[in-house]
JSON list of C-alpha atoms in Angstrom, two decimals:
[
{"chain": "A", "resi": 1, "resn": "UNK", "atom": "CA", "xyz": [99.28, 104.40, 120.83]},
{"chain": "A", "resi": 2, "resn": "UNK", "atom": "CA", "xyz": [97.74, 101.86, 122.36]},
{"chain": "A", "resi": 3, "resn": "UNK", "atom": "CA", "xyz": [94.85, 103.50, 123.40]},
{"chain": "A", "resi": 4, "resn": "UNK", "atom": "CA", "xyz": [94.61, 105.13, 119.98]},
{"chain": "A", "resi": 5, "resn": "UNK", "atom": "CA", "xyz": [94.28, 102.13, 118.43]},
{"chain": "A", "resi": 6, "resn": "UNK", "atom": "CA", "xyz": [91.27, 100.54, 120.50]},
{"chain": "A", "resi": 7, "resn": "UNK", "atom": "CA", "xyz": [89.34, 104.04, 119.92]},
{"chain": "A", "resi": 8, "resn": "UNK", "atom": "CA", "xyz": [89.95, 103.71, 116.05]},
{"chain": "A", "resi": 9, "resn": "UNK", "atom": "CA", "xyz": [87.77, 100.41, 116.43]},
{"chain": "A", "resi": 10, "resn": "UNK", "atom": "CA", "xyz": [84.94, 102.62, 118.22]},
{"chain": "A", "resi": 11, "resn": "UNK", "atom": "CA", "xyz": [85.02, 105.98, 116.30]},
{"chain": "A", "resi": 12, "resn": "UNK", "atom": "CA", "xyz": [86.49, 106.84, 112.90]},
{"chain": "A", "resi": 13, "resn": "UNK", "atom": "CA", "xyz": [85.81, 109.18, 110.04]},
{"chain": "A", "resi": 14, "resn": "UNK", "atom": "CA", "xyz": [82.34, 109.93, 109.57]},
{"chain": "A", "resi": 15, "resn": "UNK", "atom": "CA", "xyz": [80.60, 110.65, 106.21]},
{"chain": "A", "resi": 16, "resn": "UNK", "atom": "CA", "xyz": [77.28, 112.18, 106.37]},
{"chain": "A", "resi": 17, "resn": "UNK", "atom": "CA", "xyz": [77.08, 110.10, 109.36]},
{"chain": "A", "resi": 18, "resn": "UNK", "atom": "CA", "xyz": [78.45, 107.43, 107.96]},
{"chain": "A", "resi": 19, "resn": "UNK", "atom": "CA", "xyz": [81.89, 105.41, 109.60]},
{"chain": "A", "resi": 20, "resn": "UNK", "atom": "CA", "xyz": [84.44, 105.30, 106.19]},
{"chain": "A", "resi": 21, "resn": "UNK", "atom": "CA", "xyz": [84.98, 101.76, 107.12]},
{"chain": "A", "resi": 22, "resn": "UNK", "atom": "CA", "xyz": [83.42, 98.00, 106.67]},
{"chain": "A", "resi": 23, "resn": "UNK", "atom": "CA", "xyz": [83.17, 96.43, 103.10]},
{"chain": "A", "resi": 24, "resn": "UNK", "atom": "CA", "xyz": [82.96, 98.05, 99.79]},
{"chain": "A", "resi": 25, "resn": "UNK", "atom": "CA", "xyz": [79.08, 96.62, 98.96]},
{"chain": "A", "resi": 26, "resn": "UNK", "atom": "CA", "xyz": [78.16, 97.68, 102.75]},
{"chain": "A", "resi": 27, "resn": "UNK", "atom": "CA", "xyz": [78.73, 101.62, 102.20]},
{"chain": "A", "resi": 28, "resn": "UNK", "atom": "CA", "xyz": [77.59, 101.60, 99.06]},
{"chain": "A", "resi": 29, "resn": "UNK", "atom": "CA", "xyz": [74.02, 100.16, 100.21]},
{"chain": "A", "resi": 30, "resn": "UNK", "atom": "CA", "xyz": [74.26, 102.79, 103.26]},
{"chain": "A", "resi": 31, "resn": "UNK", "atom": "CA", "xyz": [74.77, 105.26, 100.66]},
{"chain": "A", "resi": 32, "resn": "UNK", "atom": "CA", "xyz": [71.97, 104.59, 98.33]},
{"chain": "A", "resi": 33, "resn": "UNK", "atom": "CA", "xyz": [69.98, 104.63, 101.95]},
{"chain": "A", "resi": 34, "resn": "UNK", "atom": "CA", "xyz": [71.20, 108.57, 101.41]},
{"chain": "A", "resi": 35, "resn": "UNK", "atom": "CA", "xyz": [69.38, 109.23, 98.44]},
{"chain": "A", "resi": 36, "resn": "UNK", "atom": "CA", "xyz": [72.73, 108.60, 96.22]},
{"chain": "A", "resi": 37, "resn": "UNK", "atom": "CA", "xyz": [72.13, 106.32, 92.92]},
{"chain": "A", "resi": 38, "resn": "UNK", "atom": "CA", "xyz": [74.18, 104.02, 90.89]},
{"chain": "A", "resi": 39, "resn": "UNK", "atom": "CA", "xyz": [76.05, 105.78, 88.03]},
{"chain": "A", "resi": 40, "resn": "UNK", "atom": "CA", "xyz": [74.84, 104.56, 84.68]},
{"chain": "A", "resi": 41, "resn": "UNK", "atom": "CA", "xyz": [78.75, 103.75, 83.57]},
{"chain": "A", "resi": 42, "resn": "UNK", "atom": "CA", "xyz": [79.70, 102.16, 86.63]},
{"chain": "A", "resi": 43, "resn": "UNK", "atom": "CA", "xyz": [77.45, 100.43, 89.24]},
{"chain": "A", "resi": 44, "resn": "UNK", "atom": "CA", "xyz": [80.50, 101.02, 91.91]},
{"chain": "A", "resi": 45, "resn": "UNK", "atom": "CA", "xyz": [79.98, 104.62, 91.52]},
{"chain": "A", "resi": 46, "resn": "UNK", "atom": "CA", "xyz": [77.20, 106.94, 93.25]},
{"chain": "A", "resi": 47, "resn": "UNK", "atom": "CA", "xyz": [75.88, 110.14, 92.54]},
{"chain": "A", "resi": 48, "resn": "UNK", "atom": "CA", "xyz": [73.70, 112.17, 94.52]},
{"chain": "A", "resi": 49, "resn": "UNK", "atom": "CA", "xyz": [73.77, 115.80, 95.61]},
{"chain": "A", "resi": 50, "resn": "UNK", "atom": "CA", "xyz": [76.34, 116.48, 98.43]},
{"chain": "A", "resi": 51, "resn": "UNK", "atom": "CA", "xyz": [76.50, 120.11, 100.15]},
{"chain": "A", "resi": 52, "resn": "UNK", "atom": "CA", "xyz": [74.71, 121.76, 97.64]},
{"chain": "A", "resi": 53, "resn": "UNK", "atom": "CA", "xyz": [76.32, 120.38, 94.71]},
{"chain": "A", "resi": 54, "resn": "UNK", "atom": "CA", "xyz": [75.77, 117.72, 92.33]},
{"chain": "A", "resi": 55, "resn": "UNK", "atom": "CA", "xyz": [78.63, 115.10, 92.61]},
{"chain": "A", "resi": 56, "resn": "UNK", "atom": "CA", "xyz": [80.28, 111.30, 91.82]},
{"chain": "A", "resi": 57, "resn": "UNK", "atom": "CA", "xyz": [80.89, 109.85, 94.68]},
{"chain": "A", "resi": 58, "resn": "UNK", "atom": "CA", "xyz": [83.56, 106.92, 94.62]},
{"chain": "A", "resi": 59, "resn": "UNK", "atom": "CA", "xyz": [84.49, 104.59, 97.29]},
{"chain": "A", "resi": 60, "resn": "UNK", "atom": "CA", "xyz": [88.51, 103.37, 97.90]},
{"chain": "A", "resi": 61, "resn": "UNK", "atom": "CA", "xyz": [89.33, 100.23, 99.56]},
{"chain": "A", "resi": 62, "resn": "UNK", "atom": "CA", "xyz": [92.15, 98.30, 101.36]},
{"chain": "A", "resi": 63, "resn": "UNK", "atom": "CA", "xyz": [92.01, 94.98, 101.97]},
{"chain": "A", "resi": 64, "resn": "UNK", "atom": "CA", "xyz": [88.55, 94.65, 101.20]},
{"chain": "A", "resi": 65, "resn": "UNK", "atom": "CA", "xyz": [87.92, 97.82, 103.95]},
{"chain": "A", "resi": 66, "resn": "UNK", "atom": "CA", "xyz": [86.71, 101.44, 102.80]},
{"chain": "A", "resi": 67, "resn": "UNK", "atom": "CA", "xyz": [89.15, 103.50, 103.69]},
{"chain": "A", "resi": 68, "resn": "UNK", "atom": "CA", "xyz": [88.39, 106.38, 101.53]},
{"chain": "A", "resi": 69, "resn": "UNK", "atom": "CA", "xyz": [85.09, 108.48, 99.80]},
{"chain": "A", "resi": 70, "resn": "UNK", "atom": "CA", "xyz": [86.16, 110.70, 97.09]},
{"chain": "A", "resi": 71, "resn": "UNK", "atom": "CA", "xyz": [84.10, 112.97, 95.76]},
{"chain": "A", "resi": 72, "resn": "UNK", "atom": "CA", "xyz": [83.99, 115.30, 92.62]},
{"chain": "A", "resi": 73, "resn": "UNK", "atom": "CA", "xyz": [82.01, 117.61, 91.37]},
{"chain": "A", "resi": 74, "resn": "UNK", "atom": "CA", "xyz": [79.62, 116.85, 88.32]},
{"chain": "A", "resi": 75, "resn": "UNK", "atom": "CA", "xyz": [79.69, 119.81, 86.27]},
{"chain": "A", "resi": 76, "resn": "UNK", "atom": "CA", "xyz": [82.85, 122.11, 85.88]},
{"chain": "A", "resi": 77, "resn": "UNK", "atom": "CA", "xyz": [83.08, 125.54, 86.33]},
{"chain": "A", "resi": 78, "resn": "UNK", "atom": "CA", "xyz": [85.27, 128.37, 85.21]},
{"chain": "A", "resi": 79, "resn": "UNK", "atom": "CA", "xyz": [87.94, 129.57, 87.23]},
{"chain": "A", "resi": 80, "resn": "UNK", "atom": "CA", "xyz": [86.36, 132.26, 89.13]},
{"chain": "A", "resi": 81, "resn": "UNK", "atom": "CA", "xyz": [83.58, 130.26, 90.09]},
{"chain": "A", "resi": 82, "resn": "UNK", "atom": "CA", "xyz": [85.60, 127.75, 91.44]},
{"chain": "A", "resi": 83, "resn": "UNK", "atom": "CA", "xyz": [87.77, 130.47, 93.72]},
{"chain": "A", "resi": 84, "resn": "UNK", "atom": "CA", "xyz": [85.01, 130.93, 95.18]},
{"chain": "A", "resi": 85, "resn": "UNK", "atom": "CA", "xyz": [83.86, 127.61, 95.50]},
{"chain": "A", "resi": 86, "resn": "UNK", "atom": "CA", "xyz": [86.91, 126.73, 97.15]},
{"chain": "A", "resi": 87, "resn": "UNK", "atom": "CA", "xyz": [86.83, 130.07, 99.64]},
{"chain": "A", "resi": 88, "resn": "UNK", "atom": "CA", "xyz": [83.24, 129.00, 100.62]},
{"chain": "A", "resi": 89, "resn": "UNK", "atom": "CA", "xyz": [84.23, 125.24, 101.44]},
{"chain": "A", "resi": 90, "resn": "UNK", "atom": "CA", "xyz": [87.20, 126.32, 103.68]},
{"chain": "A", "resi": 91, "resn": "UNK", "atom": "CA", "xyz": [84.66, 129.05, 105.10]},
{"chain": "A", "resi": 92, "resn": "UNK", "atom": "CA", "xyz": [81.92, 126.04, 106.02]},
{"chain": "A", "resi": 93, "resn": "UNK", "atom": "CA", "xyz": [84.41, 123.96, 107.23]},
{"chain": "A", "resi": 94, "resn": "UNK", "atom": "CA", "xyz": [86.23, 126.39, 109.40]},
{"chain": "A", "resi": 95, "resn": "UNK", "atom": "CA", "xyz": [82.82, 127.18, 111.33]},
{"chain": "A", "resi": 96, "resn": "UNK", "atom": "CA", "xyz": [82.02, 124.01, 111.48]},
{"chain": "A", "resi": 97, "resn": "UNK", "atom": "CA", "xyz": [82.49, 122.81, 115.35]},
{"chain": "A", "resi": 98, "resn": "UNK", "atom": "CA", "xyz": [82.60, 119.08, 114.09]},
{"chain": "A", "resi": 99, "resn": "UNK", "atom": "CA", "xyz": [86.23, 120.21, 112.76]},
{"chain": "A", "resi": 100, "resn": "UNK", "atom": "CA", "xyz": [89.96, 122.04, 113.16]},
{"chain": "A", "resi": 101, "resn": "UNK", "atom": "CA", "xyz": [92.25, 122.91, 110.02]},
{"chain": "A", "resi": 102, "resn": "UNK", "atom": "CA", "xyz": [95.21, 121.24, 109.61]},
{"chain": "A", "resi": 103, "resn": "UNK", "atom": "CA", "xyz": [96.43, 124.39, 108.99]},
{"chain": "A", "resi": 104, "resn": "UNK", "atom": "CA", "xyz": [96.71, 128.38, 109.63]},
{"chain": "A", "resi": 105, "resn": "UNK", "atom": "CA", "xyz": [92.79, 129.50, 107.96]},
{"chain": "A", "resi": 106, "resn": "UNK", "atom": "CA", "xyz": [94.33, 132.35, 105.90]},
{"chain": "A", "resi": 107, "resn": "UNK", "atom": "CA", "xyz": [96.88, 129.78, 104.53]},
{"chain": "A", "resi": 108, "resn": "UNK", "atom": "CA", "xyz": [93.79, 128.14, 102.95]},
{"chain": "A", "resi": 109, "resn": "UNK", "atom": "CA", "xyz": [91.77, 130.66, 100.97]},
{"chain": "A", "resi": 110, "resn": "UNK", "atom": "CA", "xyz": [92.89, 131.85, 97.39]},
{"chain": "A", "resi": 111, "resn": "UNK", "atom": "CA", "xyz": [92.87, 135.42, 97.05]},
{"chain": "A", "resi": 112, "resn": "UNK", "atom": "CA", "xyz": [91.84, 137.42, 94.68]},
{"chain": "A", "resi": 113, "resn": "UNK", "atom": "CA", "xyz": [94.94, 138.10, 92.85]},
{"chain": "A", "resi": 114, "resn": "UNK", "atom": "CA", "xyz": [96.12, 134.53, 92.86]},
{"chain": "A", "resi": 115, "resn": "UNK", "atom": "CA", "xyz": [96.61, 133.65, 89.03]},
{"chain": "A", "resi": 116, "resn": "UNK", "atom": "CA", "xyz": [94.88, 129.87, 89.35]},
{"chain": "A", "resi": 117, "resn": "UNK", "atom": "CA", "xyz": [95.36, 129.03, 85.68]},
{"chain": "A", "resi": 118, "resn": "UNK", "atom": "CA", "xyz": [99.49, 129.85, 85.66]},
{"chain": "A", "resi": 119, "resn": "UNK", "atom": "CA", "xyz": [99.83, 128.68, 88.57]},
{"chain": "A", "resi": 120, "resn": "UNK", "atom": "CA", "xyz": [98.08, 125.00, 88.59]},
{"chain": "A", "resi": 121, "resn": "UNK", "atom": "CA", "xyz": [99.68, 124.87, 84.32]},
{"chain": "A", "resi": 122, "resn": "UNK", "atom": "CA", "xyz": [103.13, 126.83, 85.36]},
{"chain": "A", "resi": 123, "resn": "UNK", "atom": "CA", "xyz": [104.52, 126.32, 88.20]},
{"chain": "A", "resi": 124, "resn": "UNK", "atom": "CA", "xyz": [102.18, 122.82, 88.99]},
{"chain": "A", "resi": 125, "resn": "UNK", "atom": "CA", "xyz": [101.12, 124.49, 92.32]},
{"chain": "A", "resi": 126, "resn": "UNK", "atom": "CA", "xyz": [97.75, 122.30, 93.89]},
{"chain": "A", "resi": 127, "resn": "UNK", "atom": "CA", "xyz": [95.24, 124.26, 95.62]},
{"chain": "A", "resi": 128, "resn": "UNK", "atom": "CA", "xyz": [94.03, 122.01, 98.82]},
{"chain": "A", "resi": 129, "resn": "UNK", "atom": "CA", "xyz": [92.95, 122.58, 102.03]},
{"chain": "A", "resi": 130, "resn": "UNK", "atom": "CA", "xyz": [92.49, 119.54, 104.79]},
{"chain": "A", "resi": 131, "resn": "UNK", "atom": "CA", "xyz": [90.56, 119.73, 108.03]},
{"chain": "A", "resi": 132, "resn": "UNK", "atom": "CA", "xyz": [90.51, 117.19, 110.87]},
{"chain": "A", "resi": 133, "resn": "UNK", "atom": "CA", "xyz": [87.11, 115.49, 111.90]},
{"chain": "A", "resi": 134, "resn": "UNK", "atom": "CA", "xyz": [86.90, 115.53, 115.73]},
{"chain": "A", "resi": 135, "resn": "UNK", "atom": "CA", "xyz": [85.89, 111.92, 117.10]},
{"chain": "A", "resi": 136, "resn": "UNK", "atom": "CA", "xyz": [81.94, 112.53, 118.71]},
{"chain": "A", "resi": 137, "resn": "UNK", "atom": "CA", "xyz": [83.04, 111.48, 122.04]},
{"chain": "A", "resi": 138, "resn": "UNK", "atom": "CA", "xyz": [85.76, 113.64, 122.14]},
{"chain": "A", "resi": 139, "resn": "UNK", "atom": "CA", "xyz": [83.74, 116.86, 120.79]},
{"chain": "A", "resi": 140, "resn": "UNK", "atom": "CA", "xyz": [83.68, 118.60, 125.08]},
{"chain": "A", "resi": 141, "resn": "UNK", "atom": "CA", "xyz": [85.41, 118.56, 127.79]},
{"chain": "A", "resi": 142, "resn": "UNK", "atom": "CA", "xyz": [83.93, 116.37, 129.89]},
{"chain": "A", "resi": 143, "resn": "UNK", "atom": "CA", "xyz": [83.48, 113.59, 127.20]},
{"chain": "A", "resi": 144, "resn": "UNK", "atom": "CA", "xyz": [87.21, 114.00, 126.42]},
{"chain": "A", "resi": 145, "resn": "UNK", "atom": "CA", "xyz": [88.30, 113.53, 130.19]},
{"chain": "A", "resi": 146, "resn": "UNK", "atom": "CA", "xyz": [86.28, 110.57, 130.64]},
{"chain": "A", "resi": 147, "resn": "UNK", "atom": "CA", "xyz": [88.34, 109.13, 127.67]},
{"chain": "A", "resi": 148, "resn": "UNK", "atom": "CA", "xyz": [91.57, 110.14, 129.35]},
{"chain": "A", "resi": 149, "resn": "UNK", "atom": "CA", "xyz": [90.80, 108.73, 132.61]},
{"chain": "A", "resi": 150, "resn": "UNK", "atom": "CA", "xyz": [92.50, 105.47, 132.39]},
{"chain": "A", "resi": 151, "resn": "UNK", "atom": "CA", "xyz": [95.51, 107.62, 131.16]},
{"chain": "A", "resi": 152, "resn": "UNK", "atom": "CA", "xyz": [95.59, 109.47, 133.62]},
{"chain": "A", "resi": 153, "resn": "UNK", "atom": "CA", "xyz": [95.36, 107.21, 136.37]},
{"chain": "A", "resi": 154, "resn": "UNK", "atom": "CA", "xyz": [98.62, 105.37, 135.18]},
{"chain": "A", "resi": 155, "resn": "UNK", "atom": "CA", "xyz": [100.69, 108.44, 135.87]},
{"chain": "A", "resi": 156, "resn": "UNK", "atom": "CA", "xyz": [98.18, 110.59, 138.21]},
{"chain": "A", "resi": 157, "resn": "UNK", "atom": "CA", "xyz": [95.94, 109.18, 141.95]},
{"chain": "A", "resi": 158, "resn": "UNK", "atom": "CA", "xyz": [93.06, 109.43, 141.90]},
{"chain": "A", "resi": 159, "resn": "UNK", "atom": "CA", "xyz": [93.71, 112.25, 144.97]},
{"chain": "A", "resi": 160, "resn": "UNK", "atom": "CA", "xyz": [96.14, 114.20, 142.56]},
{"chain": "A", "resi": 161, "resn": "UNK", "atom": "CA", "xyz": [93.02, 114.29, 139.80]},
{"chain": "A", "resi": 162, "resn": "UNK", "atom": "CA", "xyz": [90.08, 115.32, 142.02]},
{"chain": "A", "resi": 163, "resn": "UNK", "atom": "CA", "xyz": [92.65, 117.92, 143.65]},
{"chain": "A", "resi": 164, "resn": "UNK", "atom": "CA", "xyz": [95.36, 118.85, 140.86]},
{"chain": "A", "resi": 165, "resn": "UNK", "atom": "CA", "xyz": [97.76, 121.24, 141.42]},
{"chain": "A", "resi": 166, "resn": "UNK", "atom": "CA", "xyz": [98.44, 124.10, 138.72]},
{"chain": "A", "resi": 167, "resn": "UNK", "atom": "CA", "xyz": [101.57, 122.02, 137.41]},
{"chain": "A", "resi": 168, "resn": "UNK", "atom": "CA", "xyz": [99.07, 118.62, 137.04]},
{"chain": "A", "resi": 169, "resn": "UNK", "atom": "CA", "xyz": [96.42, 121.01, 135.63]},
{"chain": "A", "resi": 170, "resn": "UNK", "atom": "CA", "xyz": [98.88, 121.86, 132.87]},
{"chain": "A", "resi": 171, "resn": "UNK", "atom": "CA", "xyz": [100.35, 118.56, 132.08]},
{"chain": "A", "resi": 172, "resn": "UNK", "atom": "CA", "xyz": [96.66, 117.10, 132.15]},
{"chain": "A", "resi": 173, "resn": "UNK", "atom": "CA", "xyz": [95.82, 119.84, 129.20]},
{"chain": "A", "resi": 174, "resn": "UNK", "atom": "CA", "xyz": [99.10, 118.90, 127.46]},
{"chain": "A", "resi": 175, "resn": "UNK", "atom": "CA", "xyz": [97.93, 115.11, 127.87]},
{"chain": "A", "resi": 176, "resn": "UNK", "atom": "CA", "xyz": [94.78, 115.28, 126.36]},
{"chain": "A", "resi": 177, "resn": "UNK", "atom": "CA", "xyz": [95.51, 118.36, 123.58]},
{"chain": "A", "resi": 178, "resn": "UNK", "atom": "CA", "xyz": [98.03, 115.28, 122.60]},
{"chain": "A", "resi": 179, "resn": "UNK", "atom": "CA", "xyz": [95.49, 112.54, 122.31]},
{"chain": "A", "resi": 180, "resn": "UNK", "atom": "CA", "xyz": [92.90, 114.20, 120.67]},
{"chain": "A", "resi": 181, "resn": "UNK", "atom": "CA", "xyz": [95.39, 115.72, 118.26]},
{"chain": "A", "resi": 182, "resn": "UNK", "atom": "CA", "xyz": [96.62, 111.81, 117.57]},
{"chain": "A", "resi": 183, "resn": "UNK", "atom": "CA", "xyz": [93.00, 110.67, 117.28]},
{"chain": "A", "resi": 184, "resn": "UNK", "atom": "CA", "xyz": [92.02, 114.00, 114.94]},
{"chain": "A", "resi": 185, "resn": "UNK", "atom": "CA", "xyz": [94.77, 113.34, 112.99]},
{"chain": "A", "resi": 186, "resn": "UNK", "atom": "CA", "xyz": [93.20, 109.80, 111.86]},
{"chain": "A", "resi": 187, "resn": "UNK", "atom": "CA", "xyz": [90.31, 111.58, 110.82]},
{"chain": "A", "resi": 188, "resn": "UNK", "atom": "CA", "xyz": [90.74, 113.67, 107.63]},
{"chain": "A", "resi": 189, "resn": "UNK", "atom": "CA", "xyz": [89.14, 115.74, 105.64]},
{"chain": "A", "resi": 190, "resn": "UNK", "atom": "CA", "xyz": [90.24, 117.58, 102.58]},
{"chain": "A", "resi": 191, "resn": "UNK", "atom": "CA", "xyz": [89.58, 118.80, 99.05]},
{"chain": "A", "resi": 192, "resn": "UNK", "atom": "CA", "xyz": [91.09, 120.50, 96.27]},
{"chain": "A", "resi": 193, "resn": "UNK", "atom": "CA", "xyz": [90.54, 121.76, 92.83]},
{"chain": "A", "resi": 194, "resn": "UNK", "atom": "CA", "xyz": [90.97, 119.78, 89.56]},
{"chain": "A", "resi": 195, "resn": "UNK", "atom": "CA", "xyz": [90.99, 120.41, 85.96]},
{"chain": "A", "resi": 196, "resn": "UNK", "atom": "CA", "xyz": [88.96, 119.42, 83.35]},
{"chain": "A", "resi": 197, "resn": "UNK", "atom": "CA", "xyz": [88.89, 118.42, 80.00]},
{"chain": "A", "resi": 198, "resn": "UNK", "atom": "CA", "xyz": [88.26, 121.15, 78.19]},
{"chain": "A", "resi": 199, "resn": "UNK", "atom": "CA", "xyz": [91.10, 123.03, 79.89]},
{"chain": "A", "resi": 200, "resn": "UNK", "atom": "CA", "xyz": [89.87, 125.81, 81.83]},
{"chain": "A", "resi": 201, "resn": "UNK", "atom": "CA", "xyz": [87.28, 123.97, 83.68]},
{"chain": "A", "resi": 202, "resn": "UNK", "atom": "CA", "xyz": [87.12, 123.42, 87.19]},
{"chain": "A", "resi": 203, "resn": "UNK", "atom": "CA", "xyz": [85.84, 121.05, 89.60]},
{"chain": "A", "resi": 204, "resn": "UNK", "atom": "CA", "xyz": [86.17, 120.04, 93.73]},
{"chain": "A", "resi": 205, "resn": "UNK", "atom": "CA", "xyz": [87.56, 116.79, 94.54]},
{"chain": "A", "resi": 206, "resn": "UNK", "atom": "CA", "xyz": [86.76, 116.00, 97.82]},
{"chain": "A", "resi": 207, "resn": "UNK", "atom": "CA", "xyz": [88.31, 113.22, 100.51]},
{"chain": "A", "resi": 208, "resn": "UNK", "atom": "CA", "xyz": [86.89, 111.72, 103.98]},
{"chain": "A", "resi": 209, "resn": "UNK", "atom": "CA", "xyz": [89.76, 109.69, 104.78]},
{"chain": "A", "resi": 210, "resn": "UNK", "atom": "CA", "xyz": [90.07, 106.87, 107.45]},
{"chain": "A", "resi": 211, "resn": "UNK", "atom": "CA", "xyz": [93.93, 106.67, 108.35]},
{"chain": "A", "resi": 212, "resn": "UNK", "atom": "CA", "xyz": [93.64, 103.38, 109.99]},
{"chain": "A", "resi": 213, "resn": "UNK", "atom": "CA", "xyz": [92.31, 101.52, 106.93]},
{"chain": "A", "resi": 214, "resn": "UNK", "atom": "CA", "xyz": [94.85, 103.13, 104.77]},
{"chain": "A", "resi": 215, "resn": "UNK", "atom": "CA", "xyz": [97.54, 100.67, 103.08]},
{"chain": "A", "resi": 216, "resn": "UNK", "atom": "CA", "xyz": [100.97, 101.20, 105.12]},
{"chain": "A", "resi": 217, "resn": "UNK", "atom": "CA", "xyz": [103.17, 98.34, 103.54]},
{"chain": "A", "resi": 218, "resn": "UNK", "atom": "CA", "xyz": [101.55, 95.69, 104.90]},
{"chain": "A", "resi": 219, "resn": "UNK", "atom": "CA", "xyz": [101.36, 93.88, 101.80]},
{"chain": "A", "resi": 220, "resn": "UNK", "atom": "CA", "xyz": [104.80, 94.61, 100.47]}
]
């Protein structure tokens, strides 16, 4: 955990490049470095074009650090549209290398069958799907082992790593499938749809999140 923690400092959640961290005023001037522009009802909101798509872009703090970017779509569309809206999102992000899903892939998309309307109004189901951002460093094998090195040389020799048996081999794997999995999981991505006013409208809200900025009681 330890280790986690002093990696947190060096790489978080990445927006367009971006770390989802620092002071409210500071990502909003890297943003409007972009290309995004102040709303003209609220100067703490952006909006700028984002994937393809036209979009608000709002910025969530935590004592005084970002530790969220929301985004939602600036027009609405009708519910087909948005199925496949949705389908092509989990599509981009699922061949994106930069990522993993948080869950199964064919958990994700909505088929075609799925009754969106009743479901979201009847039975208050919420479409999402949430990826995890793999760390840069961390994004190959070599770059992850040199990040595990001082792990492993609490519990392995230095003899043991340069000549690991089959058993080491394995628990090495099962060390750093671990590590990344605890940094990844800091990292996330997700979106889901919304509806809006007038009912029967659609839109993506979006979220690159940065766990260790997040409120956890601290201030309770």
């Amino acid at each position: 955990m330890l280790s986690v923690a002093m990696y947190a400092q060096e790489d978080v959640t990445k927006f367009l490049g971006i770390p989802v961290d620092g002071s409210k005023s500071e990502m909003i001037q890297k943003l409007k470095e972009k290309g995004f522009v102040p709303s003209p009802l609220n100067k703490d909101v952006l909006q700028g074009e984002f994937n393809g798509t036209e979009v608000n872009v709002y910025i969530g703090t935590n004592n005084n650090k970002v530790w969220r970017i929301m985004l939602c779509d600036a027009n609405s569309i009708d519910v087909e549209d948005i199925r496949i809206r949705f389908n092509k999102l989990c599509q981009q992000f699922q061949n994106n290398k930069k990522y993993i899903p948080a869950q199964p892939f064919s958990e994700q998309i909505i088929s075609d069958e799925e009754n969106i309307p009743y479901e979201m109004t009847v039975n208050h189901k919420r479409y999402d799907a949430a990826y995890l951002q793999i760390p840069e460093a961390m994004r190959d094998t070599t770059a992850m082992f040199k990040e595990m090195l001082p792990i492993l040389l609490e519990k392995y020799t230095v003899k043991q790593l340069t000549n690991p048996t089959e058993e080491i081999k394995k628990e090495m794997m099962n060390e750093m499938a671990t590590h990344l999995m605890d940094l990844c999981f800091m990292n996330r991505v997700w979106f889901m749809i919304s509806e809006s006013e007038p009912y029967g409208k659609y839109y993506i809200t979006m979220f690159y999140d940065n766990e260790y900025n997040r409120a956890d009681g601290e201030d309770l």
